[in-house]
Tab-separated table of N, CA and C in Angstrom:
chain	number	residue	atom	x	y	z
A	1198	UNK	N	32.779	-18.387	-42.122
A	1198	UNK	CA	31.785	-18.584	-41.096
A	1198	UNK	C	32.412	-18.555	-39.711
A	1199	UNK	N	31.540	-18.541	-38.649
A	1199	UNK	CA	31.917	-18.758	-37.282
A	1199	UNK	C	32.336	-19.805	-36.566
A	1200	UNK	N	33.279	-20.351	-36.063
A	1200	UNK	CA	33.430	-21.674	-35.680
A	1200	UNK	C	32.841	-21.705	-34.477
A	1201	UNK	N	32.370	-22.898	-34.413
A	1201	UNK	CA	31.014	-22.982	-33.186
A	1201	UNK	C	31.024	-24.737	-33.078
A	1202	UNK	N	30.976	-25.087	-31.669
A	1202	UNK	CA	31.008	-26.475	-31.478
A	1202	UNK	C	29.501	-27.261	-31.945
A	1203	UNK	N	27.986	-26.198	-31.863
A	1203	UNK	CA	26.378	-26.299	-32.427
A	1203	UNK	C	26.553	-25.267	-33.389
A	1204	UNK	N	26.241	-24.857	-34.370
A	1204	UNK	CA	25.817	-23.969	-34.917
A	1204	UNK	C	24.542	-24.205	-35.537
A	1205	UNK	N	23.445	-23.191	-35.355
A	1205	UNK	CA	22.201	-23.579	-36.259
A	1205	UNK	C	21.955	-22.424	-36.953
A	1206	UNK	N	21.740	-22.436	-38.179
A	1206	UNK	CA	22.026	-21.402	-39.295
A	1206	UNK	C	20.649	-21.514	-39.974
A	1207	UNK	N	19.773	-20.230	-39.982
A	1207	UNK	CA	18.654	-20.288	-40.922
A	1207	UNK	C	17.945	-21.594	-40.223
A	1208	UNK	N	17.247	-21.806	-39.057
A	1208	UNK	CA	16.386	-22.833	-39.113
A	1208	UNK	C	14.951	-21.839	-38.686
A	1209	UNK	N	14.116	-22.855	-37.931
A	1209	UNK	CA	12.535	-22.493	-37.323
A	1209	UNK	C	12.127	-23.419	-36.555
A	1210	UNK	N	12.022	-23.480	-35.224
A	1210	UNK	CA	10.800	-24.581	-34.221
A	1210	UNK	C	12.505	-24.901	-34.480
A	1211	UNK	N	13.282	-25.044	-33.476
A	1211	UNK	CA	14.319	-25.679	-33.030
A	1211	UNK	C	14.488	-26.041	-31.356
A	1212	UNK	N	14.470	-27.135	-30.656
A	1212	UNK	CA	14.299	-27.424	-29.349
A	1212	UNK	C	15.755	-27.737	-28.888
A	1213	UNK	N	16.587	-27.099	-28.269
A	1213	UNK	CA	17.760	-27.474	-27.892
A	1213	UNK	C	18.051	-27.663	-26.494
A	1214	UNK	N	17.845	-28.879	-25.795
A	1214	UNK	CA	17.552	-28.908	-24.760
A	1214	UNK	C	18.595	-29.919	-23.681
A	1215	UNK	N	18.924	-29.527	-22.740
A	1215	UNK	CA	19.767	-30.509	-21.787
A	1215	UNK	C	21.102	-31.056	-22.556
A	1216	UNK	N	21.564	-30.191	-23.464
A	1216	UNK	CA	23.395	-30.209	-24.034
A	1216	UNK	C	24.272	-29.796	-22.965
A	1217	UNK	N	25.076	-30.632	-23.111
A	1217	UNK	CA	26.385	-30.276	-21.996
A	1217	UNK	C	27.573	-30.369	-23.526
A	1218	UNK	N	28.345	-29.122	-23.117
A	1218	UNK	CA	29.553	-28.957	-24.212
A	1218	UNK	C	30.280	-28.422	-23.374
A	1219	UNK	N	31.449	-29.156	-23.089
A	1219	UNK	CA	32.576	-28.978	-22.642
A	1219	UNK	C	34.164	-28.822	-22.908
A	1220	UNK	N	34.918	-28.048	-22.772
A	1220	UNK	CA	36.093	-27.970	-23.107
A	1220	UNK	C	36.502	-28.266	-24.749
A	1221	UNK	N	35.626	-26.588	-25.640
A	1221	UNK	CA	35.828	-27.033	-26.670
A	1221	UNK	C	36.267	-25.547	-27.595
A	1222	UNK	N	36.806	-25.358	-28.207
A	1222	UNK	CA	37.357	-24.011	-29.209
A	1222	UNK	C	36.003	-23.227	-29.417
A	1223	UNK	N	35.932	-21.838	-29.352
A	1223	UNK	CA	34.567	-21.120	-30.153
A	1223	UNK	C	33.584	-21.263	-29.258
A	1224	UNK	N	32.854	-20.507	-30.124
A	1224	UNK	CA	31.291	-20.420	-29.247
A	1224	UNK	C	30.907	-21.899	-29.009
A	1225	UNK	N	29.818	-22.303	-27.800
A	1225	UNK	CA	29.660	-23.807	-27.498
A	1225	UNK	C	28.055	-23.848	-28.430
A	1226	UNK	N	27.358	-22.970	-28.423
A	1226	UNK	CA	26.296	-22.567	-29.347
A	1226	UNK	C	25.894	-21.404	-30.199
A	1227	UNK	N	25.785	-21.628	-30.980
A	1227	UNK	CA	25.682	-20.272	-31.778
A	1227	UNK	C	24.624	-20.460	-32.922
A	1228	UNK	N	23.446	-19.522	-32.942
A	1228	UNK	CA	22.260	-19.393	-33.270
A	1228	UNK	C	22.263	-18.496	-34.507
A	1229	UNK	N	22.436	-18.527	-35.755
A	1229	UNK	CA	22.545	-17.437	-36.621
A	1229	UNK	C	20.875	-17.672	-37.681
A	1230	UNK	N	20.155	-16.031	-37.175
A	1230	UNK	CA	18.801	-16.544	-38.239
A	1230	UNK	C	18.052	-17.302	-37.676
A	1231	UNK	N	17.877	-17.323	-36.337
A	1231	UNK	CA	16.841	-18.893	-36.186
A	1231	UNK	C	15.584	-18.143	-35.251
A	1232	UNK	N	15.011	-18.841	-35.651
A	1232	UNK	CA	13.117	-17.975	-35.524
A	1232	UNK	C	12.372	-19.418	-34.381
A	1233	UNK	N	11.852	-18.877	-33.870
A	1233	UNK	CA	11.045	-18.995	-32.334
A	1233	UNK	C	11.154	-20.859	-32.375
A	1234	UNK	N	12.641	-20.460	-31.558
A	1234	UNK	CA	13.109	-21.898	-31.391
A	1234	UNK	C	13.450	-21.782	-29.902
A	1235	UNK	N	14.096	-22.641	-29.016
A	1235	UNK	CA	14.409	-22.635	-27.726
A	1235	UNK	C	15.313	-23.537	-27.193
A	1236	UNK	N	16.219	-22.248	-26.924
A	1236	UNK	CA	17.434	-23.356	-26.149
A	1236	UNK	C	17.195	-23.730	-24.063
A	1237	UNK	N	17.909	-24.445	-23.360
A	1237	UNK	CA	17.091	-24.880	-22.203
A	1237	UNK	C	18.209	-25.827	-21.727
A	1238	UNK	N	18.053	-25.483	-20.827
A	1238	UNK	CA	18.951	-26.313	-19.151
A	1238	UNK	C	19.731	-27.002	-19.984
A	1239	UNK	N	21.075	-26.348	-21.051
A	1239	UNK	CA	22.555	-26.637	-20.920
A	1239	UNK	C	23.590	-26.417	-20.210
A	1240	UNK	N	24.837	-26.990	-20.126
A	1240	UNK	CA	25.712	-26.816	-19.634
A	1240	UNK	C	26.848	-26.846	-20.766
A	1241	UNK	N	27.502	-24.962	-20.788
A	1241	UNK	CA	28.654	-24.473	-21.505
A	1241	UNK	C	29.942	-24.298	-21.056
A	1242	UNK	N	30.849	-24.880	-20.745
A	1242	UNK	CA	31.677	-24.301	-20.177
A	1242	UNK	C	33.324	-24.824	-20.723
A	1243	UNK	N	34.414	-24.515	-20.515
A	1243	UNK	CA	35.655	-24.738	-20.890
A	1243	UNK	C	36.831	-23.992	-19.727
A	1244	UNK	N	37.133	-25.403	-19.105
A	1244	UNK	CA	38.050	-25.409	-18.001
A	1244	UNK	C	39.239	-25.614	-18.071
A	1245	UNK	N	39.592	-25.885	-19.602
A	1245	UNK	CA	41.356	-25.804	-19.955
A	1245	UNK	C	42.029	-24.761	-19.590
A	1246	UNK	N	43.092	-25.577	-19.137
A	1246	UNK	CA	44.069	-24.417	-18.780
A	1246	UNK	C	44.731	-23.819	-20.226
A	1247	UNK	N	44.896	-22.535	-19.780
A	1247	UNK	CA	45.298	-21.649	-20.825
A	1247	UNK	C	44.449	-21.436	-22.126
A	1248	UNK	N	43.449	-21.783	-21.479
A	1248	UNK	CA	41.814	-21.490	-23.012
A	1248	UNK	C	41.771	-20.045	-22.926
A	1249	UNK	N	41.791	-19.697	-24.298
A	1249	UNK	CA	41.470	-18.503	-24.959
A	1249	UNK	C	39.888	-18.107	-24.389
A	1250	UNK	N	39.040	-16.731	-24.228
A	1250	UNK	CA	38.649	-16.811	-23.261
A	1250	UNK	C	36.982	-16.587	-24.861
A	1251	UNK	N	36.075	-17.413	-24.608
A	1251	UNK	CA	35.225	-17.862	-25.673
A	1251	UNK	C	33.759	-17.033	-25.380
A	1252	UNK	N	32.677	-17.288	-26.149
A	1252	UNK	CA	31.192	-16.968	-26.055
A	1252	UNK	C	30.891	-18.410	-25.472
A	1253	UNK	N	30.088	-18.585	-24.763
A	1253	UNK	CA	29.391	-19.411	-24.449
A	1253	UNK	C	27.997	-19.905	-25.373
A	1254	UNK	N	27.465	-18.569	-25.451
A	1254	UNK	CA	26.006	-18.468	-25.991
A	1254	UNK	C	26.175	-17.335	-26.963
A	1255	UNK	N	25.731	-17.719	-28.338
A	1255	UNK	CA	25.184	-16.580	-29.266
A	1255	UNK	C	23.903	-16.446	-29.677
A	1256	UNK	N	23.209	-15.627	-30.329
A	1256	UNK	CA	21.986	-15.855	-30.778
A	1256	UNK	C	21.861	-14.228	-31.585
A	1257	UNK	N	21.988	-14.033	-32.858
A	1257	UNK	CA	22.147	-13.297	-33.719
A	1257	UNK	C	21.474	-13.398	-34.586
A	1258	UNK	N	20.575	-12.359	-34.907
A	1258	UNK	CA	19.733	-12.245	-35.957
A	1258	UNK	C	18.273	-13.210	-35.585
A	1259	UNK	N	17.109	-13.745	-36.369
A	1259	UNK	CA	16.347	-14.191	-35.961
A	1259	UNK	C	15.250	-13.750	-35.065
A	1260	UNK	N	13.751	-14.450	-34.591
A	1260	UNK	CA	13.147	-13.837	-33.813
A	1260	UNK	C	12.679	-14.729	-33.122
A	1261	UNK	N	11.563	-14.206	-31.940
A	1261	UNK	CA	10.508	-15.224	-30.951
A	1261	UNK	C	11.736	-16.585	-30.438
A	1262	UNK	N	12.908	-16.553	-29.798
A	1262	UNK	CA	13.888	-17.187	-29.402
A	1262	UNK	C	13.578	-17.234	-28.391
A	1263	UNK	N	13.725	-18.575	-27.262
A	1263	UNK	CA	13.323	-18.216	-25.938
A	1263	UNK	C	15.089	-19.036	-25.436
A	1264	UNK	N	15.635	-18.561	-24.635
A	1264	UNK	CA	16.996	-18.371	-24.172
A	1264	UNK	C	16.715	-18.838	-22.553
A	1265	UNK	N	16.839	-19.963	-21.583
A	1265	UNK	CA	16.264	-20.154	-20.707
A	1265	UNK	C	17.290	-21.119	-19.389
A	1266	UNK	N	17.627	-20.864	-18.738
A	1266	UNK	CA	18.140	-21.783	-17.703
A	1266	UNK	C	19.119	-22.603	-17.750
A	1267	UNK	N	20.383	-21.618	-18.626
A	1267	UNK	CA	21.415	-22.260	-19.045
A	1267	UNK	C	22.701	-22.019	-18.228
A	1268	UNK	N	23.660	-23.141	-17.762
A	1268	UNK	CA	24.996	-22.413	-17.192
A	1268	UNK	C	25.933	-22.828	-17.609
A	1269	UNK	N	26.207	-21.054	-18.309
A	1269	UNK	CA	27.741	-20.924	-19.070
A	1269	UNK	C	28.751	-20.219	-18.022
A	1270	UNK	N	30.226	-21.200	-18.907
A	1270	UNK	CA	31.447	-20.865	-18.143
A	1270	UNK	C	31.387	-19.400	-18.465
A	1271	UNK	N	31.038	-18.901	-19.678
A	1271	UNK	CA	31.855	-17.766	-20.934
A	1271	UNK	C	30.695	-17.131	-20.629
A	1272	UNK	N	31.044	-15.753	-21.459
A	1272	UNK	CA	29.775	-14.889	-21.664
A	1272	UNK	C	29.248	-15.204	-22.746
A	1273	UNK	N	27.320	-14.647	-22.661
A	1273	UNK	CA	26.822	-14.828	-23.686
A	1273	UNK	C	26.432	-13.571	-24.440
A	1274	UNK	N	26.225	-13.209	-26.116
A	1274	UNK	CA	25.749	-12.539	-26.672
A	1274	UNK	C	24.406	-13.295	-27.306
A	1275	UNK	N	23.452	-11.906	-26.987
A	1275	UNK	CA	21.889	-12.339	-27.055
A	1275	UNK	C	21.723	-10.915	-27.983
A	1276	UNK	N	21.349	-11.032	-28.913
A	1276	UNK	CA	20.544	-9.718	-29.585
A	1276	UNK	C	18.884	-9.509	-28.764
A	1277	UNK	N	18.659	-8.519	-28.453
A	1277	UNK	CA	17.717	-7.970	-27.675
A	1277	UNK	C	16.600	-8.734	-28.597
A	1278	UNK	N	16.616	-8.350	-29.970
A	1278	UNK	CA	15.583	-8.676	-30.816
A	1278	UNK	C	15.202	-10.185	-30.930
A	1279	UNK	N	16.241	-10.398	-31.306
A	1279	UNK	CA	16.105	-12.168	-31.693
A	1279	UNK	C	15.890	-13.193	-30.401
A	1280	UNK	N	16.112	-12.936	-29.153
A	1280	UNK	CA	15.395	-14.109	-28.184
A	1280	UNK	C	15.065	-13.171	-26.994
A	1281	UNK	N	14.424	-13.858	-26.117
A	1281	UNK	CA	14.000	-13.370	-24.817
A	1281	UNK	C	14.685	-14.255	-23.865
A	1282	UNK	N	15.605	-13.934	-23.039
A	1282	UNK	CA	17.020	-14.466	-22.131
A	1282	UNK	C	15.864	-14.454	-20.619
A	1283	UNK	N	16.371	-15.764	-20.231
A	1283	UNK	CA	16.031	-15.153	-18.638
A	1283	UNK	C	16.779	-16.526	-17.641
A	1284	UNK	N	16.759	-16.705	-16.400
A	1284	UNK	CA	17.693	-17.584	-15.849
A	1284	UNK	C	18.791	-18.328	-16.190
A	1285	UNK	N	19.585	-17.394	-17.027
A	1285	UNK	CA	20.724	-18.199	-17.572
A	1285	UNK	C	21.788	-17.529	-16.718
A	1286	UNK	N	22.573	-18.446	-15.897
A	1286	UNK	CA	23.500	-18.194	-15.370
A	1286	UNK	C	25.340	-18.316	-15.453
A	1287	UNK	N	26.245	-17.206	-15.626
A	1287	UNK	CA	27.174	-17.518	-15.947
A	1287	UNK	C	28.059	-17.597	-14.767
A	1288	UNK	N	28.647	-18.643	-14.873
A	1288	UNK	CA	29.531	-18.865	-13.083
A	1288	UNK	C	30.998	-19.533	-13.798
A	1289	UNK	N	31.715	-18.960	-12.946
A	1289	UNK	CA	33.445	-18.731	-13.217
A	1289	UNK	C	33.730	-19.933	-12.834
């Protein structure tokens, strides 16, 4: 499997809201399979020195995802299909 500090695997109606994950190995969330759930105003990021350089945000596979007003350190991968992304900001 993927190492991920959240991982939600196969769920439905999931509310993930106002998480702060900081300075941690792997993706800080990672969404595998999950159907019209919604992540919302987290904070992703990892400021160690000499950190390997991570995903912030995944969301793979799944559908009706709403992806919303999140700021990640890292980049995120969004499958076009599985959520609809919008004010999520990634700042260095």
């Amino acid at each position: 499997g993927r190492k991920a500090t959240l991982l939600v695997e196969d769920s439905n109606r999931m509310n993930i809201t106002g998480c702060t994950i900081l300075d941690c190995d792997g993706v800080g969330i990672d969404l595998k399979t999950v159907t019209h759930s919604r992540v919302s105003d987290c904070l992703i990021r990892d400021d160690r020195e000499g950190r390997s350089e991570a995903v912030s945000l995944r969301v793979a596979g799944g559908r009706g995802n709403m992806i919303v007003n999140n700021l990640l350190g890292g980049r995120s991968e969004i499958e076009a299909q599985a959520a609809q992304a919008s004010g999520n900001v990634q700042s260095p």
